Tab-separated table of C-alpha atoms and ligand atoms in Angstrom:
chain	number	residue	atom	x	y	z
A	10	UNK	CA	-81.622	-7.324	103.351
A	11	UNK	CA	-83.994	-6.220	100.629
A	12	UNK	CA	-86.327	-7.828	98.104
A	13	UNK	CA	-85.418	-8.320	94.470
A	14	UNK	CA	-86.987	-10.429	91.756
A	15	UNK	CA	-85.798	-12.139	88.574
A	16	UNK	CA	-87.585	-11.518	85.280
A	17	UNK	CA	-86.586	-14.521	83.148
A	18	UNK	CA	-89.581	-16.609	84.224
A	19	UNK	CA	-92.065	-14.867	81.894
A	20	UNK	CA	-91.512	-13.189	78.544
A	21	UNK	CA	-93.147	-9.765	78.710
A	22	UNK	CA	-92.038	-6.178	78.078
A	23	UNK	CA	-89.664	-4.996	80.796
A	24	UNK	CA	-91.814	-1.890	81.325
A	25	UNK	CA	-94.682	-4.110	82.416
A	26	UNK	CA	-92.496	-6.127	84.807
A	27	UNK	CA	-91.026	-3.004	86.334
A	28	UNK	CA	-94.453	-1.381	86.832
A	29	UNK	CA	-95.735	-4.495	88.549
A	30	UNK	CA	-92.825	-5.000	90.923
A	31	UNK	CA	-92.635	-1.298	91.796
A	32	UNK	CA	-96.317	-1.196	92.665
A	33	UNK	CA	-96.057	-4.388	94.725
A	34	UNK	CA	-93.206	-2.930	96.788
A	35	UNK	CA	-90.060	-4.713	95.532
A	36	UNK	CA	-86.787	-2.847	95.924
A	37	UNK	CA	-84.729	-4.237	93.058
A	38	UNK	CA	-84.522	-6.344	89.919
A	39	UNK	CA	-82.114	-9.234	89.279
A	40	UNK	CA	-82.312	-8.771	85.549
A	41	UNK	CA	-82.095	-11.743	83.204
A	42	UNK	CA	-78.724	-12.329	81.558
A	43	UNK	CA	-79.739	-11.244	78.062
A	44	UNK	CA	-77.377	-8.334	77.414
A	45	UNK	CA	-78.254	-8.187	73.692
A	46	UNK	CA	-81.832	-7.465	74.574
A	47	UNK	CA	-81.363	-4.371	76.729
A	48	UNK	CA	-80.397	-0.764	76.130
A	49	UNK	CA	-78.806	-0.179	79.531
A	50	UNK	CA	-79.239	3.608	79.439
A	51	UNK	CA	-82.957	3.177	78.927
A	52	UNK	CA	-83.290	0.396	81.536
A	53	UNK	CA	-81.379	2.461	84.093
A	54	UNK	CA	-83.771	5.359	83.594
A	55	UNK	CA	-86.775	3.082	83.695
A	56	UNK	CA	-85.688	1.567	87.012
A	57	UNK	CA	-84.865	4.955	88.457
A	58	UNK	CA	-88.206	6.415	87.436
A	59	UNK	CA	-89.927	3.746	89.555
A	60	UNK	CA	-87.531	3.990	92.501
A	61	UNK	CA	-85.983	0.568	91.798
A	62	UNK	CA	-82.376	-0.601	91.670
A	63	UNK	CA	-80.675	-3.315	89.677
A	64	UNK	CA	-79.299	-5.780	92.211
A	65	UNK	CA	-77.499	-7.832	89.570
A	66	UNK	CA	-78.126	-10.461	86.957
A	67	UNK	CA	-78.223	-14.208	86.471
A	68	UNK	CA	-76.592	-16.076	83.607
A	69	UNK	CA	-79.107	-17.911	81.436
A	70	UNK	CA	-77.148	-21.037	80.535
A	71	UNK	CA	-79.155	-22.131	77.535
A	72	UNK	CA	-78.204	-23.674	74.196
A	73	UNK	CA	-74.395	-23.788	73.761
A	74	UNK	CA	-73.489	-21.843	76.907
A	75	UNK	CA	-71.219	-23.950	79.078
A	76	UNK	CA	-68.111	-22.755	80.935
A	77	UNK	CA	-66.794	-26.329	81.205
A	78	UNK	CA	-67.560	-27.474	77.668
A	79	UNK	CA	-65.193	-29.938	76.051
A	80	UNK	CA	-64.724	-27.643	73.039
A	81	UNK	CA	-62.434	-24.691	73.671
A	82	UNK	CA	-64.362	-22.413	71.292
A	83	UNK	CA	-67.565	-23.172	73.168
A	84	UNK	CA	-65.905	-22.275	76.463
A	85	UNK	CA	-64.530	-19.061	74.952
A	86	UNK	CA	-67.976	-18.028	73.685
A	87	UNK	CA	-69.468	-18.821	77.101
A	88	UNK	CA	-66.814	-16.711	78.860
A	89	UNK	CA	-67.561	-13.834	76.492
A	90	UNK	CA	-71.258	-14.215	77.295
A	91	UNK	CA	-70.586	-13.954	81.060
A	92	UNK	CA	-68.381	-10.894	80.431
A	93	UNK	CA	-71.225	-9.290	78.471
A	94	UNK	CA	-73.585	-9.942	81.387
A	95	UNK	CA	-71.037	-8.350	83.755
A	96	UNK	CA	-70.791	-5.274	81.520
A	97	UNK	CA	-74.575	-4.982	81.418
A	98	UNK	CA	-74.777	-5.103	85.234
A	99	UNK	CA	-71.980	-2.559	85.559
A	100	UNK	CA	-73.878	-0.199	83.252
A	101	UNK	CA	-76.999	-0.694	85.355
A	102	UNK	CA	-75.095	0.142	88.574
A	103	UNK	CA	-75.694	-3.378	89.840
A	104	UNK	CA	-73.731	-5.318	92.373
A	105	UNK	CA	-73.315	-8.956	91.388
A	106	UNK	CA	-73.815	-11.717	88.807
A	107	UNK	CA	-75.079	-15.212	89.731
A	108	UNK	CA	-73.202	-17.706	87.575
A	109	UNK	CA	-74.410	-21.209	86.788
A	110	UNK	CA	-71.294	-22.773	85.228
A	111	UNK	CA	-72.844	-25.567	83.110
A	112	UNK	CA	-75.715	-25.671	80.618
A	113	UNK	CA	-79.118	-25.953	82.281
A	114	UNK	CA	-80.631	-29.275	81.271
A	115	UNK	CA	-77.260	-30.956	80.617
A	116	UNK	CA	-77.361	-33.747	83.143
A	117	UNK	CA	-74.836	-36.157	81.647
A	118	UNK	CA	-71.096	-35.317	81.548
A	119	UNK	CA	-68.978	-35.925	78.454
A	120	UNK	CA	-65.451	-35.542	79.876
A	121	UNK	CA	-63.389	-36.704	82.826
A	122	UNK	CA	-64.047	-34.957	86.162
A	123	UNK	CA	-60.441	-33.645	86.445
A	124	UNK	CA	-60.573	-32.099	82.966
A	125	UNK	CA	-63.930	-30.484	83.591
A	126	UNK	CA	-62.815	-29.063	86.898
A	127	UNK	CA	-59.756	-27.507	85.262
A	128	UNK	CA	-61.855	-25.999	82.460
A	129	UNK	CA	-64.396	-24.678	84.948
A	130	UNK	CA	-61.660	-23.076	87.084
A	131	UNK	CA	-59.917	-21.573	84.030
A	132	UNK	CA	-63.149	-20.170	82.597
A	133	UNK	CA	-64.331	-18.838	85.924
A	134	UNK	CA	-60.937	-17.184	86.508
A	135	UNK	CA	-61.297	-15.253	83.271
A	136	UNK	CA	-64.806	-14.136	84.218
A	137	UNK	CA	-63.607	-13.336	87.745
A	138	UNK	CA	-60.705	-11.133	86.575
A	139	UNK	CA	-63.123	-9.240	84.371
A	140	UNK	CA	-65.612	-8.865	87.233
A	141	UNK	CA	-62.883	-7.662	89.601
A	142	UNK	CA	-61.867	-4.965	87.113
A	143	UNK	CA	-65.506	-3.983	86.772
A	144	UNK	CA	-65.954	-3.816	90.548
A	145	UNK	CA	-68.642	-6.517	90.591
A	146	UNK	CA	-69.026	-9.752	92.533
A	147	UNK	CA	-69.616	-13.183	91.035
A	148	UNK	CA	-71.683	-15.788	92.859
A	149	UNK	CA	-71.356	-19.400	91.723
A	150	UNK	CA	-74.811	-20.940	92.014
A	151	UNK	CA	-75.441	-24.614	92.777
A	152	UNK	CA	-78.590	-25.918	91.094
A	153	UNK	CA	-80.350	-29.250	91.383
A	154	UNK	CA	-79.315	-32.519	89.717
A	155	UNK	CA	-82.138	-32.414	87.165
A	156	UNK	CA	-80.739	-29.153	85.749
A	157	UNK	CA	-77.005	-29.901	85.945
A	158	UNK	CA	-74.697	-32.732	86.993
A	159	UNK	CA	-71.894	-30.318	87.878
A	160	UNK	CA	-72.421	-28.012	90.899
A	161	UNK	CA	-75.391	-29.087	93.029
A	162	UNK	CA	-74.369	-28.180	96.585
A	163	UNK	CA	-72.940	-25.195	98.413
A	164	UNK	CA	-69.740	-27.064	99.323
A	165	UNK	CA	-69.007	-27.709	95.635
A	166	UNK	CA	-69.607	-24.057	94.773
A	167	UNK	CA	-67.346	-23.056	97.664
A	168	UNK	CA	-64.572	-25.339	96.404
A	169	UNK	CA	-64.834	-23.784	92.938
A	170	UNK	CA	-64.952	-20.243	94.339
A	171	UNK	CA	-61.843	-20.925	96.444
A	172	UNK	CA	-60.000	-22.228	93.373
A	173	UNK	CA	-61.006	-19.127	91.407
A	174	UNK	CA	-60.007	-16.277	93.696
A	175	UNK	CA	-60.299	-14.624	97.105
A	176	UNK	CA	-63.364	-12.516	96.243
A	177	UNK	CA	-65.182	-15.126	94.202
A	178	UNK	CA	-68.573	-15.671	95.820
A	179	UNK	CA	-71.355	-18.208	96.035
A	180	UNK	CA	-75.050	-17.614	95.384
A	181	UNK	CA	-77.412	-20.005	97.149
A	182	UNK	CA	-80.945	-20.802	96.066
A	183	UNK	CA	-83.430	-22.093	98.650
A	184	UNK	CA	-85.306	-24.231	96.110
A	185	UNK	CA	-82.202	-26.084	94.930
A	186	UNK	CA	-80.831	-26.376	98.476
A	187	UNK	CA	-84.054	-28.005	99.614
A	188	UNK	CA	-83.402	-30.775	97.072
A	189	UNK	CA	-79.655	-31.191	97.394
A	190	UNK	CA	-78.412	-30.175	100.865
A	191	UNK	CA	-78.689	-32.420	103.899
A	192	UNK	CA	-79.348	-29.282	105.953
A	193	UNK	CA	-80.009	-25.912	104.289
A	194	UNK	CA	-79.377	-23.942	107.485
A	195	UNK	CA	-75.968	-25.596	107.978
A	196	UNK	CA	-75.145	-24.988	104.305
A	197	UNK	CA	-75.853	-21.260	104.723
A	198	UNK	CA	-73.542	-21.208	107.746
A	199	UNK	CA	-70.734	-22.950	105.830
A	200	UNK	CA	-71.065	-20.535	102.905
A	201	UNK	CA	-71.324	-17.338	104.909
A	202	UNK	CA	-67.887	-15.847	104.135
A	203	UNK	CA	-68.551	-15.980	100.399
A	204	UNK	CA	-72.310	-15.565	100.231
A	205	UNK	CA	-73.056	-12.828	97.675
A	206	UNK	CA	-76.582	-13.669	96.570
A	207	UNK	CA	-79.645	-15.625	97.674
A	208	UNK	CA	-82.495	-16.834	95.448
A	209	UNK	CA	-85.892	-17.759	96.826
A	210	UNK	CA	-88.698	-20.068	95.748
A	211	UNK	CA	-90.539	-22.685	97.740
A	212	UNK	CA	-89.861	-26.451	97.684
A	213	UNK	CA	-92.293	-26.873	94.752
A	214	UNK	CA	-90.765	-23.821	93.014
A	215	UNK	CA	-93.956	-21.877	93.611
A	216	UNK	CA	-93.751	-18.499	95.356
A	217	UNK	CA	-92.225	-18.467	98.848
A	218	UNK	CA	-95.054	-19.296	101.254
A	219	UNK	CA	-96.782	-21.770	98.907
A	220	UNK	CA	-94.824	-24.825	100.007
A	221	UNK	CA	-93.025	-26.280	102.996
A	222	UNK	CA	-89.801	-24.236	103.337
A	223	UNK	CA	-89.464	-22.610	106.761
A	224	UNK	CA	-88.979	-18.997	105.627
A	225	UNK	CA	-88.662	-17.426	109.081
A	226	UNK	CA	-85.817	-19.889	109.792
A	227	UNK	CA	-84.088	-19.260	106.436
A	228	UNK	CA	-84.277	-15.481	106.758
A	229	UNK	CA	-83.164	-15.462	110.404
A	230	UNK	CA	-80.203	-17.699	109.472
A	231	UNK	CA	-79.231	-15.257	106.719
A	232	UNK	CA	-79.353	-12.449	109.288
A	233	UNK	CA	-77.289	-14.502	111.731
A	234	UNK	CA	-74.482	-15.014	109.186
A	235	UNK	CA	-74.523	-11.299	108.342
A	236	UNK	CA	-75.947	-11.579	104.824
A	237	UNK	CA	-77.180	-8.143	103.852
A	238	UNK	CA	-77.910	-8.483	100.149
A	239	UNK	CA	-81.041	-9.224	98.158
A	240	UNK	CA	-83.507	-12.050	98.505
A	241	UNK	CA	-84.137	-12.571	94.796
A	242	UNK	CA	-87.536	-14.115	94.110
A	243	UNK	CA	-87.220	-16.834	91.456
A	244	UNK	CA	-90.310	-19.031	91.396
A	245	UNK	CA	-90.691	-21.138	88.289
A	246	UNK	CA	-94.045	-22.828	88.737
A	247	UNK	CA	-94.999	-26.296	87.609
A	248	UNK	CA	-98.050	-26.037	85.340
A	249	UNK	CA	-100.896	-28.385	86.059
A	250	UNK	CA	-102.564	-29.624	82.853
A	251	UNK	CA	-105.051	-31.885	84.610
A	252	UNK	CA	-108.576	-31.299	85.894
A	253	UNK	CA	-107.018	-31.333	89.386
A	254	UNK	CA	-105.321	-27.982	88.811
A	255	UNK	CA	-105.763	-25.506	91.655
A	256	UNK	CA	-105.089	-22.698	89.123
A	257	UNK	CA	-107.385	-23.076	86.100
A	258	UNK	CA	-106.375	-20.780	83.261
A	259	UNK	CA	-102.768	-20.386	84.462
A	260	UNK	CA	-101.261	-21.805	81.255
A	261	UNK	CA	-100.571	-19.221	78.551
A	262	UNK	CA	-101.617	-20.960	75.319
A	263	UNK	CA	-100.371	-18.137	73.068
A	264	UNK	CA	-97.356	-16.557	74.742
A	265	UNK	CA	-96.292	-13.320	73.091
A	266	UNK	CA	-92.608	-12.677	72.495
A	267	UNK	CA	-91.427	-16.060	73.799
A	268	UNK	CA	-88.657	-17.431	71.588
A	269	UNK	CA	-88.271	-21.202	71.052
A	270	UNK	CA	-84.964	-21.048	73.024
A	271	UNK	CA	-86.637	-19.331	75.978
A	272	UNK	CA	-89.485	-21.833	75.873
A	273	UNK	CA	-86.982	-24.695	75.965
A	274	UNK	CA	-85.195	-23.011	78.885
A	275	UNK	CA	-88.478	-22.790	80.832
A	276	UNK	CA	-89.233	-26.419	80.008
A	277	UNK	CA	-85.755	-27.422	81.217
A	278	UNK	CA	-86.789	-25.885	84.537
A	279	UNK	CA	-89.979	-27.981	84.642
A	280	UNK	CA	-92.188	-25.023	83.754
A	281	UNK	CA	-93.533	-23.327	80.612
A	282	UNK	CA	-95.481	-20.242	79.581
A	283	UNK	CA	-98.011	-18.959	82.106
A	284	UNK	CA	-100.457	-16.071	82.173
A	285	UNK	CA	-99.880	-12.571	83.450
A	286	UNK	CA	-102.581	-13.022	86.067
A	287	UNK	CA	-100.878	-16.119	87.487
A	288	UNK	CA	-97.498	-14.345	87.413
A	289	UNK	CA	-98.860	-11.319	89.300
A	290	UNK	CA	-100.403	-13.591	91.924
A	291	UNK	CA	-97.006	-15.297	92.443
A	292	UNK	CA	-95.035	-12.037	92.656
A	293	UNK	CA	-97.569	-10.709	95.194
A	294	UNK	CA	-97.559	-13.912	97.241
A	295	UNK	CA	-93.731	-13.829	97.383
A	296	UNK	CA	-93.580	-10.326	98.771
A	297	UNK	CA	-96.441	-10.993	101.217
A	298	UNK	CA	-94.464	-13.911	102.668
A	299	UNK	CA	-91.031	-12.316	102.758
A	300	UNK	CA	-91.554	-8.639	103.559
A	301	UNK	CA	-92.608	-9.187	107.190
A	302	UNK	CA	-89.436	-11.249	107.750
A	303	UNK	CA	-86.887	-8.669	106.589
B	413	LER	C1	-80.871	-19.750	88.252
B	413	LER	O1	-80.772	-18.831	89.266
B	413	LER	C2	-81.487	-21.014	88.716
B	413	LER	O2	-81.871	-21.143	89.850
B	413	LER	C3	-81.609	-22.127	87.810
B	413	LER	O3	-82.574	-23.030	88.033
B	413	LER	C4	-80.794	-22.225	86.594
B	413	LER	O4	-81.187	-21.358	85.594
B	414	MN	MN1	-81.489	-19.531	91.317
């Protein structure tokens, strides 16, 4: 197992992110699914120059992106988006793509369950065939009920992965599991054959070690089931606007380079823009908690 980190949680130049994570001792980046934004030749060089790898990417299911949308054209555009993310990861010599099938923040369905399931399977099959040809793995990621009504638990992701194809994987996320699973350890055991990615944040979505999740137990369970991929750090902190805040000055009042869509995406995760100092503290805290457990 090795340590990776996502970069969608704060808008900043990739050079800055890469410098920080290299100096803190991370091994890899799970790069945000924004293929339009990256020149892969340049990013590959940048990673290499700091001794880092690209582990994979995560789909950012914002705005109209939805693999089980009612409208066929919307599904087609969402499939093309996932294919573009796969191509980006291939060009970065990465390994996998975590796929959230529905739009983040869409918590009310607008079609019948049978129809949606069929659309989700069809869309995922198209993405899967493309990933297979590219030599990459897909991991369907369950997220909590306040971000999607569709896939919230490992068993649901497993059912979808089984309907999609023999190599279709599942990506679990300790933060979401803590909210939705009856037993996270048992869920890891049930998913083991298809586990291709694992995201980490604590129960309050702060850095691992800043909440109540039993990290030694989670990491030893991953070892027990033979998971040998990345632990991808993905905190997305709540921002305290009251005088009770333990982190005064953590809110970034004038975020640079944050588009309205990205801001909405952060808000749909219960977070917002935060300062570089706060971010660096969280990336450091994550590695301090996890590195001794690897
Ligand atoms: C993505 O990995 C995730 O965990 C979400 O909350 C959906 O973007
Ligand atoms: Mn995740």
